[in-house]
XYZ file of C-alpha atoms in Angstrom:
595
model
C -27.082 -29.139 -52.763
C -29.082 -30.556 -49.855
C -31.282 -27.441 -49.836
C -32.319 -28.059 -53.464
C -33.036 -31.694 -52.706
C -35.135 -30.927 -49.630
C -36.916 -28.143 -51.505
C -37.771 -30.362 -54.466
C -39.117 -33.126 -52.239
C -41.184 -30.708 -50.177
C -42.728 -28.969 -53.175
C -43.379 -32.252 -54.961
C -45.143 -33.738 -51.951
C -47.084 -30.579 -51.164
C -48.482 -30.147 -54.669
C -49.387 -33.761 -55.299
C -50.420 -35.021 -51.896
C -53.458 -32.766 -51.625
C -56.189 -33.683 -52.082
C -55.781 -37.393 -51.345
C -58.966 -38.536 -49.645
C -62.475 -37.947 -50.835
C -64.391 -35.211 -49.095
C -67.070 -35.912 -46.510
C -69.861 -33.452 -45.822
C -71.738 -32.197 -42.777
C -75.099 -30.704 -43.736
C -76.017 -29.187 -40.369
C -74.519 -27.952 -37.145
C -75.304 -31.136 -35.165
C -73.555 -33.568 -37.530
C -69.838 -34.273 -37.338
C -67.324 -35.395 -39.912
C -64.550 -37.691 -38.807
C -61.251 -36.174 -39.893
C -58.852 -38.950 -38.887
C -58.763 -42.176 -36.894
C -56.124 -44.686 -35.837
C -56.971 -47.472 -33.364
C -58.429 -45.660 -30.320
C -57.258 -42.226 -31.480
C -59.636 -40.057 -33.499
C -60.682 -36.495 -34.272
C -63.849 -35.066 -35.800
C -65.177 -31.599 -36.644
C -68.470 -29.757 -37.034
C -69.660 -26.253 -37.882
C -71.902 -23.957 -35.879
C -72.732 -20.245 -35.695
C -70.509 -18.589 -33.096
C -69.518 -15.349 -31.390
C -65.981 -14.546 -30.302
C -64.552 -11.329 -28.929
C -67.710 -9.405 -29.771
C -67.862 -10.554 -33.400
C -70.192 -13.010 -35.113
C -69.195 -15.766 -37.482
C -68.927 -19.519 -37.511
C -66.756 -21.935 -35.534
C -65.090 -25.122 -36.679
C -65.418 -27.227 -33.537
C -62.926 -30.089 -33.244
C -63.339 -32.978 -30.842
C -60.811 -35.766 -30.383
C -58.471 -37.792 -28.249
C -55.256 -36.497 -26.699
C -52.705 -38.185 -28.963
C -54.019 -37.474 -32.454
C -52.846 -34.015 -33.436
C -52.772 -31.543 -36.337
C -49.749 -29.414 -37.214
C -50.308 -25.756 -36.374
C -47.478 -23.984 -38.238
C -46.032 -24.552 -41.686
C -42.520 -23.921 -40.358
C -42.629 -27.126 -38.286
C -44.653 -29.464 -40.489
C -42.952 -32.485 -42.109
C -43.519 -30.724 -45.459
C -44.905 -27.297 -46.465
C -48.667 -27.005 -46.831
C -49.515 -29.826 -44.412
C -50.482 -27.605 -41.466
C -54.157 -27.308 -40.572
C -55.657 -25.007 -43.211
C -59.254 -23.799 -43.176
C -60.858 -22.335 -46.294
C -64.429 -20.991 -46.082
C -66.807 -20.118 -48.917
C -70.386 -18.851 -49.035
C -72.566 -17.447 -51.817
C -74.054 -14.775 -49.506
C -71.524 -14.137 -46.702
C -67.974 -12.768 -46.653
C -65.491 -13.919 -44.010
C -62.247 -12.621 -42.553
C -59.288 -14.926 -41.947
C -59.679 -17.640 -39.271
C -58.755 -16.996 -35.648
C -56.841 -20.004 -34.305
C -56.437 -20.868 -30.622
C -53.097 -21.110 -28.861
C -51.352 -24.350 -29.818
C -49.728 -27.035 -27.701
C -46.175 -28.359 -27.972
C -45.419 -31.891 -29.172
C -41.933 -33.394 -29.488
C -41.629 -35.133 -32.854
C -39.620 -38.330 -33.529
C -36.398 -36.430 -34.287
C -36.550 -34.553 -30.977
C -37.801 -31.186 -32.258
C -40.635 -29.375 -30.481
C -43.489 -28.587 -32.869
C -46.736 -26.674 -32.448
C -49.885 -28.792 -32.757
C -53.616 -28.744 -32.142
C -54.932 -31.721 -30.209
C -58.090 -32.882 -28.446
C -61.024 -30.477 -28.196
C -60.579 -26.991 -29.650
C -62.388 -24.478 -31.860
C -61.327 -22.182 -34.709
C -63.396 -19.042 -35.162
C -64.039 -17.536 -38.604
C -65.558 -14.045 -38.263
C -67.835 -12.337 -40.731
C -66.264 -9.443 -42.600
C -67.112 -6.019 -41.177
C -69.073 -5.205 -44.337
C -71.558 -8.064 -43.883
C -75.130 -6.953 -43.140
C -76.662 -9.874 -41.265
C -80.198 -8.524 -41.556
C -79.963 -8.982 -45.316
C -78.544 -12.497 -44.975
C -81.070 -14.520 -43.059
C -80.729 -17.938 -44.741
C -77.047 -18.774 -45.210
C -75.094 -21.659 -46.706
C -71.446 -22.078 -45.747
C -68.892 -24.580 -47.034
C -65.622 -25.118 -45.177
C -62.724 -27.156 -46.560
C -60.208 -28.587 -44.096
C -56.803 -29.802 -45.272
C -53.710 -30.905 -43.411
C -51.899 -33.853 -41.877
C -52.946 -35.758 -38.749
C -50.444 -37.769 -36.730
C -50.203 -39.717 -33.503
C -47.067 -40.355 -31.479
C -46.712 -43.632 -33.446
C -47.468 -42.712 -37.056
C -48.772 -40.124 -39.508
C -51.970 -40.740 -41.468
C -52.230 -39.763 -45.138
C -52.910 -36.026 -45.720
C -56.633 -35.293 -45.630
C -59.150 -33.041 -47.322
C -62.586 -32.825 -45.674
C -65.565 -30.643 -46.493
C -68.132 -29.439 -43.958
C -71.356 -27.595 -44.781
C -73.664 -25.541 -42.606
C -77.116 -24.075 -43.188
C -78.309 -21.535 -40.603
C -80.186 -18.300 -40.073
C -77.459 -15.652 -40.099
C -79.837 -12.926 -38.876
C -80.944 -14.746 -35.721
C -79.026 -13.860 -32.537
C -80.243 -17.026 -30.838
C -78.245 -19.295 -33.152
C -74.827 -17.940 -32.135
C -72.914 -19.736 -29.414
C -70.352 -17.680 -27.492
C -66.792 -19.019 -27.550
C -63.871 -17.953 -25.381
C -60.300 -19.124 -25.926
C -56.742 -17.793 -25.950
C -55.838 -17.068 -29.547
C -52.435 -17.892 -30.992
C -49.954 -15.198 -29.937
C -47.735 -15.299 -33.027
C -48.617 -16.316 -36.550
C -51.593 -18.405 -37.542
C -51.948 -22.046 -38.333
C -53.382 -21.387 -41.748
C -50.769 -19.613 -43.823
C -52.774 -17.438 -46.171
C -51.702 -16.269 -49.575
C -50.612 -12.988 -48.088
C -48.179 -14.845 -45.826
C -48.252 -12.153 -43.121
C -47.693 -12.882 -39.461
C -49.935 -11.374 -36.789
C -47.511 -8.637 -35.756
C -47.190 -5.506 -37.913
C -44.551 -5.244 -40.606
C -43.145 -2.068 -39.028
C -42.457 -4.073 -35.873
C -40.548 -6.664 -37.893
C -38.526 -3.912 -39.547
C -37.575 -2.465 -36.155
C -36.458 -5.904 -35.007
C -34.386 -6.274 -38.182
C -32.642 -2.951 -37.502
C -31.952 -3.987 -33.902
C -30.589 -7.328 -35.105
C -28.224 -5.459 -37.419
C -27.101 -3.162 -34.599
C -26.385 -6.196 -32.412
C -23.866 -7.471 -34.965
C -21.536 -4.652 -33.941
C -21.164 -5.968 -30.383
C -20.046 -9.416 -31.512
C -16.451 -10.273 -30.525
C -15.456 -10.739 -34.170
C -16.440 -7.176 -35.042
C -15.790 -5.075 -31.949
C -11.951 -4.984 -32.125
C -11.971 -3.843 -35.737
C -14.649 -1.158 -35.323
C -12.343 1.633 -34.014
C -9.557 0.620 -36.409
C -11.802 0.746 -39.463
C -13.383 4.056 -38.483
C -10.009 5.644 -37.768
C -8.738 4.600 -41.179
C -11.811 6.076 -42.843
C -11.415 9.312 -40.877
C -7.715 9.450 -41.746
C -8.552 8.946 -45.402
C -10.976 11.847 -45.201
C -8.393 14.010 -43.380
C -9.860 17.313 -42.338
C -12.678 17.457 -44.837
C -15.876 16.715 -42.929
C -17.838 16.062 -46.103
C -15.277 13.511 -47.268
C -15.330 11.803 -43.865
C -19.078 11.375 -44.097
C -18.794 10.196 -47.703
C -16.211 7.595 -46.708
C -18.473 6.436 -43.888
C -21.358 6.115 -46.321
C -19.163 4.132 -48.720
C -18.244 1.760 -45.906
C -21.929 1.427 -45.000
C -22.783 0.651 -48.620
C -20.250 -2.179 -48.527
C -22.006 -3.663 -45.483
C -25.430 -3.314 -47.057
C -24.110 -4.874 -50.262
C -23.362 -8.074 -48.357
C -26.942 -8.239 -47.074
C -28.181 -7.428 -50.566
C -26.509 -10.671 -51.629
C -28.475 -12.499 -48.928
C -31.664 -10.811 -50.144
C -30.866 -11.922 -53.690
C -30.476 -15.501 -52.472
C -33.887 -15.228 -50.837
C -35.407 -13.929 -54.086
C -33.986 -16.941 -55.937
C -35.586 -19.300 -53.430
C -38.942 -17.589 -53.912
C -38.942 -17.193 -57.691
C -37.065 -20.319 -58.772
C -38.271 -22.798 -56.157
C -41.506 -21.054 -55.011
C -40.951 -22.263 -51.489
C -40.342 -21.295 -47.920
C -37.856 -23.228 -45.853
C -38.034 -22.898 -42.076
C -34.705 -22.918 -40.278
C -35.921 -25.594 -37.850
C -36.936 -27.877 -40.716
C -33.359 -28.028 -41.969
C -32.310 -29.713 -38.738
C -34.395 -32.717 -39.775
C -31.834 -33.330 -42.510
C -28.934 -35.431 -41.239
C -26.440 -33.985 -43.726
C -27.328 -30.461 -42.674
C -26.943 -31.284 -38.977
C -23.497 -32.780 -39.627
C -22.432 -29.771 -41.717
C -23.633 -27.335 -39.053
C -21.786 -29.218 -36.301
C -18.558 -29.063 -38.308
C -19.002 -25.342 -39.023
C -19.481 -24.665 -35.317
C -16.366 -26.664 -34.456
C -14.371 -24.668 -37.012
C -15.716 -21.382 -35.609
C -14.803 -22.532 -32.092
C -11.237 -23.165 -33.266
C -11.246 -19.612 -34.616
C -12.365 -18.326 -31.207
C -9.555 -20.307 -29.550
C -7.032 -18.637 -31.908
C -6.108 -22.001 -33.441
C -6.313 -20.294 -36.815
C -7.185 -16.793 -37.991
C -9.266 -15.266 -40.761
C -6.767 -13.035 -42.515
C -7.718 -9.944 -44.455
C -6.281 -9.860 -47.998
C -3.631 -7.201 -48.415
C -5.444 -5.822 -51.445
C -8.331 -4.947 -49.148
C -6.722 -4.247 -45.780
C -3.723 -2.303 -47.034
C -3.425 -1.186 -50.605
C -7.084 -0.658 -51.224
C -7.652 1.568 -48.217
C -4.664 3.742 -49.024
C -5.595 4.351 -52.619
C -7.799 7.130 -53.853
C -11.486 6.570 -54.380
C -14.311 4.928 -52.522
C -14.284 1.467 -54.094
C -11.755 0.157 -51.577
C -13.854 1.490 -48.695
C -16.909 -0.307 -50.072
C -14.821 -3.495 -50.211
C -13.801 -3.054 -46.580
C -17.449 -2.683 -45.571
C -18.363 -5.847 -47.454
C -15.508 -7.689 -45.733
C -16.530 -6.380 -42.300
C -20.018 -7.810 -42.816
C -18.553 -11.166 -43.815
C -16.312 -11.202 -40.720
C -19.335 -10.511 -38.516
C -21.069 -13.741 -39.555
C -18.991 -16.241 -37.538
C -20.053 -14.622 -34.256
C -23.596 -13.777 -35.350
C -24.574 -16.849 -37.313
C -27.710 -17.453 -35.238
C -29.013 -13.912 -35.743
C -28.510 -14.003 -39.500
C -29.992 -17.499 -39.798
C -33.090 -16.608 -37.804
C -33.636 -13.379 -39.743
C -33.127 -15.094 -43.089
C -35.519 -17.903 -42.144
C -38.159 -15.374 -41.065
C -37.743 -13.428 -44.290
C -38.284 -16.538 -46.401
C -41.782 -16.823 -44.967
C -42.802 -13.301 -45.964
C -43.994 -11.691 -49.206
C -41.013 -11.029 -51.435
C -40.955 -7.244 -51.077
C -41.069 -7.311 -47.269
C -38.533 -10.140 -47.108
C -36.070 -8.128 -49.187
C -36.594 -4.976 -47.134
C -36.179 -6.904 -43.857
C -32.853 -8.436 -44.882
C -31.574 -5.071 -46.132
C -32.749 -3.521 -42.853
C -30.352 -5.808 -40.983
C -27.512 -4.420 -43.068
C -28.682 -0.852 -42.437
C -28.754 -1.585 -38.702
C -25.171 -2.830 -38.786
C -24.019 0.118 -40.891
C -25.577 2.908 -38.794
C -22.812 3.045 -36.120
C -20.118 3.389 -38.797
C -21.883 6.342 -40.396
C -22.371 8.051 -37.028
C -18.796 7.454 -35.867
C -17.258 8.746 -39.083
C -19.418 11.843 -38.879
C -18.524 12.403 -35.193
C -15.001 10.947 -34.648
C -14.929 12.201 -31.037
C -17.322 9.409 -30.116
C -14.503 6.902 -30.692
C -12.961 7.900 -27.378
C -16.025 6.605 -25.545
C -15.838 3.094 -27.036
C -14.502 0.364 -24.694
C -10.893 -0.398 -25.487
C -9.849 -3.897 -26.503
C -8.190 -5.769 -23.645
C -7.953 -9.000 -21.690
C -11.712 -9.088 -21.145
C -12.269 -9.409 -24.889
C -9.949 -12.392 -25.209
C -11.714 -14.128 -22.298
C -15.141 -13.406 -23.784
C -14.038 -14.654 -27.199
C -12.891 -17.990 -25.756
C -16.070 -18.341 -23.717
C -17.990 -18.022 -26.981
C -15.755 -20.775 -28.372
C -16.779 -23.148 -25.582
C -20.448 -22.330 -26.198
C -19.984 -23.192 -29.881
C -18.346 -26.503 -28.919
C -21.283 -27.305 -26.631
C -23.814 -26.594 -29.379
C -21.793 -28.683 -31.849
C -21.707 -31.565 -29.342
C -25.487 -31.405 -28.997
C -25.908 -31.500 -32.772
C -23.678 -34.562 -33.007
C -25.852 -36.359 -30.446
C -28.851 -36.144 -32.802
C -26.911 -37.626 -35.718
C -28.008 -41.250 -36.359
C -25.949 -43.732 -34.371
C -24.372 -45.436 -37.405
C -22.889 -42.086 -38.546
C -22.137 -40.540 -35.165
C -18.770 -42.184 -34.586
C -17.530 -41.135 -38.007
C -18.527 -37.529 -37.328
C -16.741 -37.547 -33.957
C -13.520 -38.867 -35.481
C -13.743 -36.349 -38.316
C -14.150 -33.489 -35.820
C -10.805 -34.446 -34.261
C -9.103 -34.527 -37.670
C -10.711 -31.214 -38.684
C -9.490 -29.500 -35.514
C -5.984 -30.914 -36.051
C -5.880 -29.707 -39.662
C -7.084 -26.226 -38.659
C -4.242 -26.163 -36.143
C -1.848 -27.134 -38.941
C -3.264 -24.380 -41.147
C -2.968 -21.617 -38.589
C -0.312 -22.810 -36.156
C 2.375 -24.510 -38.186
C 2.926 -21.502 -40.425
C 2.437 -17.823 -39.797
C 2.690 -14.403 -41.373
C 6.485 -14.559 -41.539
C 6.704 -18.102 -42.926
C 8.148 -18.663 -46.360
C 5.588 -18.859 -49.128
C 6.468 -22.390 -50.239
C 6.264 -23.616 -46.614
C 2.771 -22.145 -46.297
C 1.679 -23.807 -49.532
C 3.033 -27.249 -48.579
C 1.578 -27.253 -45.046
C -1.837 -26.009 -46.111
C -2.077 -28.393 -49.051
C -1.346 -31.270 -46.666
C -3.973 -29.970 -44.196
C -6.601 -29.614 -46.924
C -5.786 -33.067 -48.312
C -6.156 -34.646 -44.855
C -9.569 -33.001 -44.394
C -10.793 -34.153 -47.815
C -9.516 -37.701 -47.334
C -10.980 -37.973 -43.842
C -14.293 -36.552 -45.040
C -14.501 -39.050 -47.877
C -13.689 -41.916 -45.509
C -15.689 -40.935 -42.429
C -18.578 -38.842 -43.795
C -19.460 -40.535 -47.063
C -23.141 -41.540 -47.338
C -23.914 -44.945 -45.949
C -25.228 -47.524 -48.386
C -28.366 -49.395 -47.425
C -27.639 -52.701 -45.746
C -30.820 -54.234 -47.126
C -31.500 -54.720 -50.844
C -35.038 -53.378 -50.841
C -37.287 -54.250 -53.773
C -39.943 -51.836 -54.992
C -43.513 -52.705 -54.110
C -44.959 -55.202 -56.569
C -48.093 -57.184 -55.692
C -47.239 -59.914 -58.210
C -43.756 -60.324 -56.791
C -45.178 -60.625 -53.265
C -47.805 -63.144 -54.371
C -45.201 -65.230 -56.173
C -42.970 -65.326 -53.081
C -45.877 -66.393 -50.872
C -46.750 -69.244 -53.259
C -43.151 -70.440 -52.924
C -43.439 -70.281 -49.105
C -40.845 -67.522 -49.028
C -41.287 -65.004 -46.185
C -41.822 -61.381 -47.237
C -41.013 -58.270 -45.186
C -42.926 -55.157 -46.336
C -41.786 -51.776 -45.054
C -44.520 -49.174 -45.617
C -42.989 -45.703 -45.605
C -43.401 -42.174 -47.035
C -41.156 -39.197 -47.712
C -43.182 -36.951 -45.388
C -43.210 -39.471 -42.514
C -40.691 -38.543 -39.800
C -41.463 -41.663 -37.758
C -40.589 -43.759 -40.812
C -37.135 -42.186 -40.931
C -36.612 -42.909 -37.243
C -37.703 -46.545 -37.757
C -35.255 -46.794 -40.642
C -32.413 -45.770 -38.345
C -33.469 -47.813 -35.320
C -34.416 -51.024 -37.136
C -33.318 -51.339 -40.747
C -29.887 -49.741 -40.319
C -28.865 -52.515 -37.923
C -26.369 -55.007 -39.313
C -27.873 -57.965 -37.422
C -31.315 -57.294 -38.940
C -29.865 -57.064 -42.461
C -27.796 -60.232 -42.003
C -30.811 -62.172 -40.759
C -32.935 -61.067 -43.730
C -30.251 -62.419 -46.050
C -29.696 -65.601 -44.018
C -33.379 -66.521 -43.912
C -34.061 -65.628 -47.541
C -36.676 -63.002 -46.647
C -37.877 -60.885 -49.571
C -37.561 -57.231 -48.472
C -40.148 -54.912 -50.037
C -40.108 -51.132 -49.720
C -43.696 -49.895 -50.060
C -43.651 -46.169 -50.819
C -46.899 -44.416 -49.824
C -45.756 -40.826 -50.396
C -48.514 -40.170 -52.950
C -52.146 -41.208 -52.767
C -52.189 -43.015 -56.117
C -49.114 -45.150 -55.505
C -49.905 -48.906 -55.584
C -48.449 -49.307 -52.093
C -50.739 -46.558 -50.744
C -53.814 -48.261 -52.174
C -52.694 -51.675 -50.918
C -52.012 -50.301 -47.445
C -55.691 -49.455 -46.995
C -57.451 -51.961 -49.242
C -55.325 -55.095 -48.829
C -53.630 -54.761 -45.450
C -56.324 -52.596 -43.784
C -53.803 -50.248 -42.196
C -54.609 -46.542 -41.679
C -51.148 -45.050 -41.992
C -47.389 -45.330 -41.750
C -44.973 -46.452 -40.437
C -45.980 -50.085 -40.405
C -43.893 -53.173 -41.190
C -45.495 -56.501 -42.060
C -43.721 -59.863 -42.065
C -45.705 -62.267 -44.256
C -45.043 -65.850 -43.162
C -45.776 -69.165 -44.869
C -49.266 -70.402 -44.113
C -51.038 -67.076 -44.655
C -49.783 -65.674 -41.366
C -48.370 -62.244 -40.741
C -46.812 -60.247 -37.923
C -47.139 -56.474 -37.831
C -45.227 -53.681 -36.118
C -46.275 -50.066 -35.756
C -44.050 -47.330 -34.488
C -40.282 -46.970 -34.532
C -38.468 -49.473 -32.255
C -39.180 -53.139 -32.958
C -35.835 -54.529 -34.098
C -35.613 -57.155 -31.350
C -39.133 -58.407 -32.060
C -38.391 -58.623 -35.784
C -35.186 -60.560 -35.097
C -37.069 -62.943 -32.809
C -39.626 -63.690 -35.516
C -37.037 -64.176 -38.261
C -34.896 -66.492 -36.118
C -37.806 -68.949 -36.092
C -37.634 -69.204 -39.890
C -35.564 -71.897 -41.592
C -32.383 -70.863 -43.357
C -32.783 -70.254 -47.063
C -31.887 -73.093 -49.394
C -28.514 -72.742 -51.152
């Protein structure tokens, strides 16, 4: 459910946010257009004829301070489509796609490293190979820049700027030589083709290798010889039947990955979006869910509970005639591989979502083919089974080591959960582990059926009750009112203090400020005690009244910003994320509200 919500918000913001600011124009190479500015931080851009790596074209030359930055990759932007995108048009010249320089790393407010462009840098846009410069002496070029600029304190509204250049394309003297290290992987501007810089065949090879690696995971390795032996036994002495059974098992594996590919197709066709795996970690609910999944998988590694194979698949199905049961076993083997290989599948699936649909589907299926290849080979040549390492003590030790790694990763995820929810998650983890122990340890294979049902119903009920109590969404402590200029003016006339919180859906710093300041009980209590009117000013879209007021009335360039309007036409303003103590100090000076 959270994926649909995040997707809807991202698409909504991406489509409607751009364009938001009127275009500015540079008519010649020596004039600059200011792209963004906040206090002492700024960035501007200009166009000029350029040469890079032996090719001619134009360069978009950026100049700015060291804190104001542009997002370089769509996968790590606050919302899709807000990375730095450069679109060039000319009535007489044809251009290839832009060549971006290597980016720098910036740690965003939620602690995730993102790729950005900052300070002075240039983006080269080469002429197409077919361009004859001798026939294109006078040239007019228009470049549109779109994206989102942020500082370490706040993000400015998404921009759209237009630069123009008039120059003599046939004159060698006009071209300035540029040298820079180009981005090693991907590009900042995600074109309609959506391809990365490395060849598709290379990605397919990596997908096959990723699939092969699934067979060395501790969840899969012990069952590999067992499954192959059963398939060989089913085929008896008929070599053709052995191979056919191996192929049926492989089809079952690939069928599982076909389901993943189908899910990817739905995301593309229904939601028309790409969702980077790293972006999901910005969602608190997702982080909590992932931490709990990792804890459960760690309990599996510690043998607290086991994933049992249904008898219809593990026993009856494999002993019956036909290939359908073998396909089912292959499907089940792929499912059982996921607990130990979650990271590989997640990374591959996230990569595939950023590709054209046909290549995404092939890549995901290639992972399944990679996992299935050893089964086909081993069923065709059963003698190879003797060379496989035998299960033993080493495997049990390795399995438990993996469990401790999963616990460590889960602990890290819990540390990035907001403080007001963190304790509840920690307590729930203890209850979840206890209930998994009940599920797998209190009853076993030989337990009576009614005992199994009673114990596992109690375990499931405890988990559900604890989840509802400890993990339920927190209600806002402050009764925020929607932005209304008349309501604010009326409160000021009555000498009632007003607290305006300017925020936006795409603003990560705003979410951090919400957790650090407005989720504090003492702040909420003081707002109520002093009779302060709390106003939530949403600036997600350019035409929202709060967005217009932010610039025209309060003369602020971006969010987050909080303004406390005091009697006597005074105000106190805070930018950034951590100002709770200062806000409390100001509100404590106010008289208590009249009863």
